[in-house]
């Protein structure tokens, strides 16, 4: 059975991407959930995860100095461009220090950079991960989340994988987009929201993925919402959902409840059911 991966992204943080993702998931059956926002994995908060299994994620190797072998010749200090000899946290894993050391006192070793979790939820298994503070390789960790989600989908014969992507257009977003079937783009009616939407759309067009667009809290600025609609229309797209600002949604999130479950009729009227049908086709 073909597995359909659908990712929800946004051009900037704070647009309500995770709220939209969580509200889409209950409309699906046979689904595996993945949180690819590894710098701030918040989707689990709304899904009451249970029976979590944890494993370590190893990013780039880091230099390790054996002080007993070191002859303090200073060659590693001269070669390092990142001042990592004085501050190992600045190591960029280039391994030049290992190469120039005349006595083999420096070795590149595995570096634990984060954790990956597999958990149970009411709607299916969820894979999520988190980088440790200051660590990099978010793109690689996103790829690991997707790899595990796809393996689970194959093992459990699930048809869909819903991914909560990261905001922006950096490597973690590119890693979220690679190979997916469809993408939901969440934006907001602000000038920065419109600017970042333009960047996201440029990225999506390079991947040739079919996009669907959601303007969240559109009624906070109907003027800019109209500009967003006009911009997308000129690009040949339409807005799938115009989500109003509503205190019912805020209250649901504050109670750690999924908005579309608590207010199903409201979300149906907004067009979520139709959007899901399009995503499943």
CSV table of C-alpha atoms in Angstrom, one decimal:
chain,number,residue,atom,x,y,z
A,1,UNK,CA,0.0,0.0,0.0
A,2,UNK,CA,1.3,3.4,-0.9
A,3,UNK,CA,2.0,5.7,2.1
A,4,UNK,CA,1.0,9.3,1.7
A,5,UNK,CA,3.1,11.8,3.6
A,6,UNK,CA,1.4,15.2,4.3
A,7,UNK,CA,3.4,18.0,6.0
A,8,UNK,CA,2.1,21.2,7.6
A,9,UNK,CA,4.6,24.1,7.5
A,10,UNK,CA,4.7,27.9,8.0
A,11,UNK,CA,7.0,30.6,6.9
A,12,UNK,CA,7.5,31.9,10.5
A,13,UNK,CA,6.9,30.8,14.0
A,14,UNK,CA,3.7,31.7,15.9
A,15,UNK,CA,1.3,31.3,13.0
A,16,UNK,CA,-0.7,28.5,14.6
A,17,UNK,CA,0.9,25.7,12.5
A,18,UNK,CA,0.8,23.1,15.3
A,19,UNK,CA,-2.8,24.1,16.1
A,20,UNK,CA,-3.8,23.4,12.5
A,21,UNK,CA,-1.8,20.1,12.4
A,22,UNK,CA,-3.5,18.8,15.6
A,23,UNK,CA,-6.9,19.8,14.2
A,24,UNK,CA,-6.3,17.9,10.9
A,25,UNK,CA,-5.2,14.7,12.5
A,26,UNK,CA,-8.6,13.5,14.0
A,27,UNK,CA,-10.1,13.6,10.5
A,28,UNK,CA,-7.7,10.9,9.3
A,29,UNK,CA,-7.8,7.1,9.9
A,30,UNK,CA,-4.9,4.8,9.5
A,31,UNK,CA,-2.4,7.5,10.4
A,32,UNK,CA,1.1,7.8,11.9
A,33,UNK,CA,1.9,11.2,13.4
A,34,UNK,CA,5.3,12.9,13.2
A,35,UNK,CA,6.6,16.1,14.8
A,36,UNK,CA,9.4,17.4,12.6
A,37,UNK,CA,9.8,20.7,14.6
A,38,UNK,CA,12.7,19.2,16.5
A,39,UNK,CA,13.7,22.6,18.0
A,40,UNK,CA,10.3,23.0,19.7
A,41,UNK,CA,8.3,19.7,19.5
A,42,UNK,CA,5.0,20.9,21.0
A,43,UNK,CA,2.5,18.6,19.2
A,44,UNK,CA,2.7,16.0,21.9
A,45,UNK,CA,1.2,18.4,24.4
A,46,UNK,CA,-2.2,18.2,22.8
A,47,UNK,CA,-2.2,14.4,22.3
A,48,UNK,CA,-1.6,13.0,25.8
A,49,UNK,CA,1.3,10.7,24.7
A,50,UNK,CA,1.7,7.5,26.6
A,51,UNK,CA,4.1,4.5,26.7
A,52,UNK,CA,7.0,6.6,25.3
A,53,UNK,CA,10.1,4.8,24.2
A,54,UNK,CA,13.3,6.9,24.0
A,55,UNK,CA,16.5,6.5,22.0
A,56,UNK,CA,19.5,8.7,21.5
A,57,UNK,CA,20.2,10.7,18.4
A,58,UNK,CA,23.8,11.2,17.5
A,59,UNK,CA,24.7,14.2,15.3
A,60,UNK,CA,28.1,15.1,13.9
A,61,UNK,CA,31.2,13.6,15.6
A,62,UNK,CA,33.0,15.9,18.0
A,63,UNK,CA,36.7,16.2,18.8
A,64,UNK,CA,37.9,14.6,22.0
A,65,UNK,CA,41.4,15.3,23.5
A,66,UNK,CA,43.3,12.7,25.4
A,67,UNK,CA,45.3,14.9,27.8
A,68,UNK,CA,47.7,12.1,28.7
A,69,UNK,CA,48.9,11.8,25.1
A,70,UNK,CA,48.9,15.5,24.3
A,71,UNK,CA,52.4,17.1,24.0
A,72,UNK,CA,51.0,20.7,23.8
A,73,UNK,CA,52.6,21.3,20.4
A,74,UNK,CA,49.9,23.8,19.5
A,75,UNK,CA,49.3,22.5,16.0
A,76,UNK,CA,45.6,21.9,16.7
A,77,UNK,CA,45.2,25.4,18.1
A,78,UNK,CA,46.7,26.9,14.9
A,79,UNK,CA,44.7,24.7,12.6
A,80,UNK,CA,41.2,25.2,14.2
A,81,UNK,CA,39.2,28.0,12.6
A,82,UNK,CA,36.5,27.9,15.2
A,83,UNK,CA,38.4,28.4,18.5
A,84,UNK,CA,37.1,25.0,19.6
A,85,UNK,CA,40.4,24.0,21.3
A,86,UNK,CA,39.7,26.6,24.0
A,87,UNK,CA,35.9,26.0,23.8
A,88,UNK,CA,34.9,22.5,22.7
A,89,UNK,CA,31.3,23.5,22.3
A,90,UNK,CA,32.3,25.5,19.2
A,91,UNK,CA,33.5,22.3,17.5
A,92,UNK,CA,32.2,22.1,13.9
A,93,UNK,CA,33.3,18.5,13.3
A,94,UNK,CA,35.8,19.3,10.5
A,95,UNK,CA,38.3,16.9,12.1
A,96,UNK,CA,41.3,19.0,11.1
A,97,UNK,CA,42.6,18.9,14.6
A,98,UNK,CA,42.7,15.1,14.5
A,99,UNK,CA,44.5,15.2,11.2
A,100,UNK,CA,47.3,17.6,12.3
A,101,UNK,CA,47.9,16.0,15.7
A,102,UNK,CA,51.3,14.3,15.5
A,103,UNK,CA,50.7,11.9,18.5
A,104,UNK,CA,47.1,10.9,17.9
A,105,UNK,CA,45.9,12.7,21.0
A,106,UNK,CA,42.6,13.8,19.3
A,107,UNK,CA,39.9,11.5,18.1
A,108,UNK,CA,36.5,12.3,16.6
A,109,UNK,CA,33.8,10.6,18.7
A,110,UNK,CA,30.1,10.2,18.6
A,111,UNK,CA,28.2,13.1,20.0
A,112,UNK,CA,24.7,12.6,21.5
A,113,UNK,CA,22.8,15.6,20.2
A,114,UNK,CA,19.2,14.8,21.0
A,115,UNK,CA,16.5,12.2,21.7
A,116,UNK,CA,13.8,10.5,19.6
A,117,UNK,CA,10.6,9.3,21.1
A,118,UNK,CA,7.9,6.8,19.9
A,119,UNK,CA,4.7,7.1,21.8
A,120,UNK,CA,1.1,6.0,21.7
A,121,UNK,CA,-1.8,8.4,21.2
A,122,UNK,CA,-5.6,8.0,20.8
A,123,UNK,CA,-5.2,8.6,17.0
A,124,UNK,CA,-2.1,6.5,16.3
A,125,UNK,CA,1.5,6.3,17.1
A,126,UNK,CA,3.5,9.5,17.3
A,127,UNK,CA,7.2,10.0,16.5
A,128,UNK,CA,8.8,13.2,17.8
A,129,UNK,CA,12.3,14.3,18.7
A,130,UNK,CA,14.2,17.1,20.4
A,131,UNK,CA,17.6,18.6,19.9
A,132,UNK,CA,19.6,19.3,23.0
A,133,UNK,CA,20.2,23.1,23.6
A,134,UNK,CA,23.0,24.4,21.4
A,135,UNK,CA,23.2,21.4,19.2
A,136,UNK,CA,22.8,21.4,15.4
A,137,UNK,CA,21.9,18.8,12.7
A,138,UNK,CA,18.2,19.5,12.9
A,139,UNK,CA,17.8,18.5,9.3
A,140,UNK,CA,19.3,15.1,10.0
A,141,UNK,CA,17.1,14.6,13.0
A,142,UNK,CA,14.0,15.5,11.0
A,143,UNK,CA,15.1,12.8,8.5
A,144,UNK,CA,15.3,10.3,11.3
A,145,UNK,CA,11.8,11.2,12.5
A,146,UNK,CA,10.4,10.7,9.1
A,147,UNK,CA,12.3,7.5,8.6
A,148,UNK,CA,10.9,6.0,11.8
A,149,UNK,CA,7.4,7.2,11.0
A,150,UNK,CA,7.5,5.6,7.6
A,151,UNK,CA,8.8,2.3,9.0
A,152,UNK,CA,6.0,2.3,11.5
A,153,UNK,CA,3.4,3.0,8.8
A,154,UNK,CA,4.7,0.1,6.8
A,155,UNK,CA,4.7,-2.2,9.8
A,156,UNK,CA,1.2,-1.2,10.9
A,157,UNK,CA,-0.2,-0.9,7.3
A,158,UNK,CA,-1.1,2.8,7.8
A,159,UNK,CA,-2.0,4.8,4.7
A,160,UNK,CA,-1.1,8.3,5.9
A,161,UNK,CA,1.7,10.1,7.8
A,162,UNK,CA,0.8,13.6,9.1
A,163,UNK,CA,3.9,15.7,9.8
A,164,UNK,CA,4.1,18.9,11.8
A,165,UNK,CA,7.0,20.6,10.1
A,166,UNK,CA,9.3,23.3,11.3
A,167,UNK,CA,8.7,27.0,10.6
A,168,UNK,CA,10.9,28.9,8.1
A,169,UNK,CA,12.8,27.7,5.0
A,170,UNK,CA,16.0,26.3,6.5
A,171,UNK,CA,17.4,22.8,6.2
A,172,UNK,CA,14.9,21.3,8.8
A,173,UNK,CA,12.1,22.5,6.6
A,174,UNK,CA,13.7,21.2,3.4
A,175,UNK,CA,14.2,17.9,5.2
A,176,UNK,CA,10.5,17.9,6.1
A,177,UNK,CA,9.4,18.6,2.5
A,178,UNK,CA,11.6,16.1,0.6
A,179,UNK,CA,9.5,13.4,-0.9
A,180,UNK,CA,6.1,14.3,0.6
A,181,UNK,CA,2.9,14.2,-1.5
A,182,UNK,CA,1.1,17.3,-0.3
A,183,UNK,CA,1.8,20.3,1.9
A,184,UNK,CA,-0.4,22.6,4.0
A,185,UNK,CA,1.0,26.1,4.4
A,186,UNK,CA,-0.2,28.1,7.4
A,187,UNK,CA,0.2,31.9,7.3
A,188,UNK,CA,-1.1,34.9,9.2
A,189,UNK,CA,-2.4,38.3,8.2
A,190,UNK,CA,0.7,40.3,8.9
A,191,UNK,CA,3.3,41.9,6.7
A,192,UNK,CA,6.0,39.5,7.9
A,193,UNK,CA,3.5,36.6,7.4
A,194,UNK,CA,3.1,37.6,3.8
A,195,UNK,CA,6.8,38.0,3.2
A,196,UNK,CA,7.6,34.6,4.7
A,197,UNK,CA,4.8,33.0,2.7
A,198,UNK,CA,6.5,34.3,-0.5
A,199,UNK,CA,9.7,32.5,0.6
A,200,UNK,CA,7.9,29.3,1.5
A,201,UNK,CA,6.0,29.2,-1.8
A,202,UNK,CA,9.3,29.7,-3.7
A,203,UNK,CA,10.7,26.7,-1.8
A,204,UNK,CA,7.6,24.5,-2.4
A,205,UNK,CA,7.7,25.3,-6.1
A,206,UNK,CA,11.2,23.8,-6.3
A,207,UNK,CA,9.9,20.5,-4.9
A,208,UNK,CA,6.8,20.5,-7.1
A,209,UNK,CA,4.5,19.6,-4.2
A,210,UNK,CA,0.8,20.4,-4.3
A,211,UNK,CA,0.2,23.1,-1.7
A,212,UNK,CA,-3.0,24.0,0.3
A,213,UNK,CA,-3.2,27.3,2.1
A,214,UNK,CA,-4.6,28.3,5.5
A,215,UNK,CA,-4.8,31.9,6.7
A,216,UNK,CA,-5.0,31.6,10.5
A,217,UNK,CA,-6.7,34.4,12.5
A,218,UNK,CA,-7.5,36.1,9.1
A,219,UNK,CA,-10.0,38.5,10.7
A,220,UNK,CA,-7.2,40.2,12.8
A,221,UNK,CA,-6.4,42.1,9.5
A,222,UNK,CA,-8.8,41.5,6.7
A,223,UNK,CA,-6.8,44.0,4.6
A,224,UNK,CA,-3.6,41.9,4.7
A,225,UNK,CA,-5.7,38.7,4.4
A,226,UNK,CA,-7.0,40.1,1.1
A,227,UNK,CA,-3.4,40.9,0.0
A,228,UNK,CA,-2.5,37.3,0.7
A,229,UNK,CA,-5.4,35.9,-1.2
A,230,UNK,CA,-4.6,38.2,-4.2
A,231,UNK,CA,-0.9,37.2,-4.1
A,232,UNK,CA,-1.9,33.5,-4.1
A,233,UNK,CA,-4.5,34.0,-6.9
A,234,UNK,CA,-1.8,35.6,-9.0
A,235,UNK,CA,0.3,32.5,-8.5
A,236,UNK,CA,-2.6,30.3,-9.5
A,237,UNK,CA,-3.7,29.2,-6.0
A,238,UNK,CA,-6.7,29.6,-3.7
A,239,UNK,CA,-7.0,29.8,0.1
A,240,UNK,CA,-8.4,26.5,1.4
A,241,UNK,CA,-9.4,27.8,4.8
A,242,UNK,CA,-9.7,31.2,6.4
A,243,UNK,CA,-9.5,30.5,10.1
A,244,UNK,CA,-11.0,33.3,12.3
A,245,UNK,CA,-9.6,34.2,15.7
A,246,UNK,CA,-12.0,32.5,18.2
A,247,UNK,CA,-11.7,32.2,22.0
A,248,UNK,CA,-13.1,28.7,21.8
A,249,UNK,CA,-9.9,27.6,20.1
A,250,UNK,CA,-7.7,29.4,22.7
A,251,UNK,CA,-9.6,27.8,25.5
A,252,UNK,CA,-9.3,24.3,24.0
A,253,UNK,CA,-5.5,24.7,23.7
A,254,UNK,CA,-5.2,26.0,27.2
A,255,UNK,CA,-6.9,22.9,28.4
A,256,UNK,CA,-4.6,20.7,26.2
A,257,UNK,CA,-7.5,19.7,24.1
A,258,UNK,CA,-7.5,19.3,20.3
A,259,UNK,CA,-9.6,22.2,18.9
A,260,UNK,CA,-11.3,20.3,16.1
A,261,UNK,CA,-12.5,17.6,18.5
A,262,UNK,CA,-13.9,20.0,21.0
A,263,UNK,CA,-15.5,22.2,18.3
A,264,UNK,CA,-16.0,19.7,15.5
A,265,UNK,CA,-19.1,21.4,13.9
A,266,UNK,CA,-17.2,24.7,13.9
A,267,UNK,CA,-14.2,23.2,12.1
A,268,UNK,CA,-16.5,21.3,9.6
A,269,UNK,CA,-18.1,24.6,8.7
A,270,UNK,CA,-14.7,26.2,8.1
A,271,UNK,CA,-13.9,23.6,5.5
A,272,UNK,CA,-11.6,21.2,7.4
A,273,UNK,CA,-13.5,18.1,6.1
A,274,UNK,CA,-13.2,19.3,2.5
A,275,UNK,CA,-9.5,20.1,3.0
A,276,UNK,CA,-8.9,16.6,4.3
A,277,UNK,CA,-10.7,15.0,1.4
A,278,UNK,CA,-8.5,16.9,-1.0
A,279,UNK,CA,-5.4,15.8,1.0
A,280,UNK,CA,-6.5,12.2,0.8
A,281,UNK,CA,-7.2,12.2,-2.9
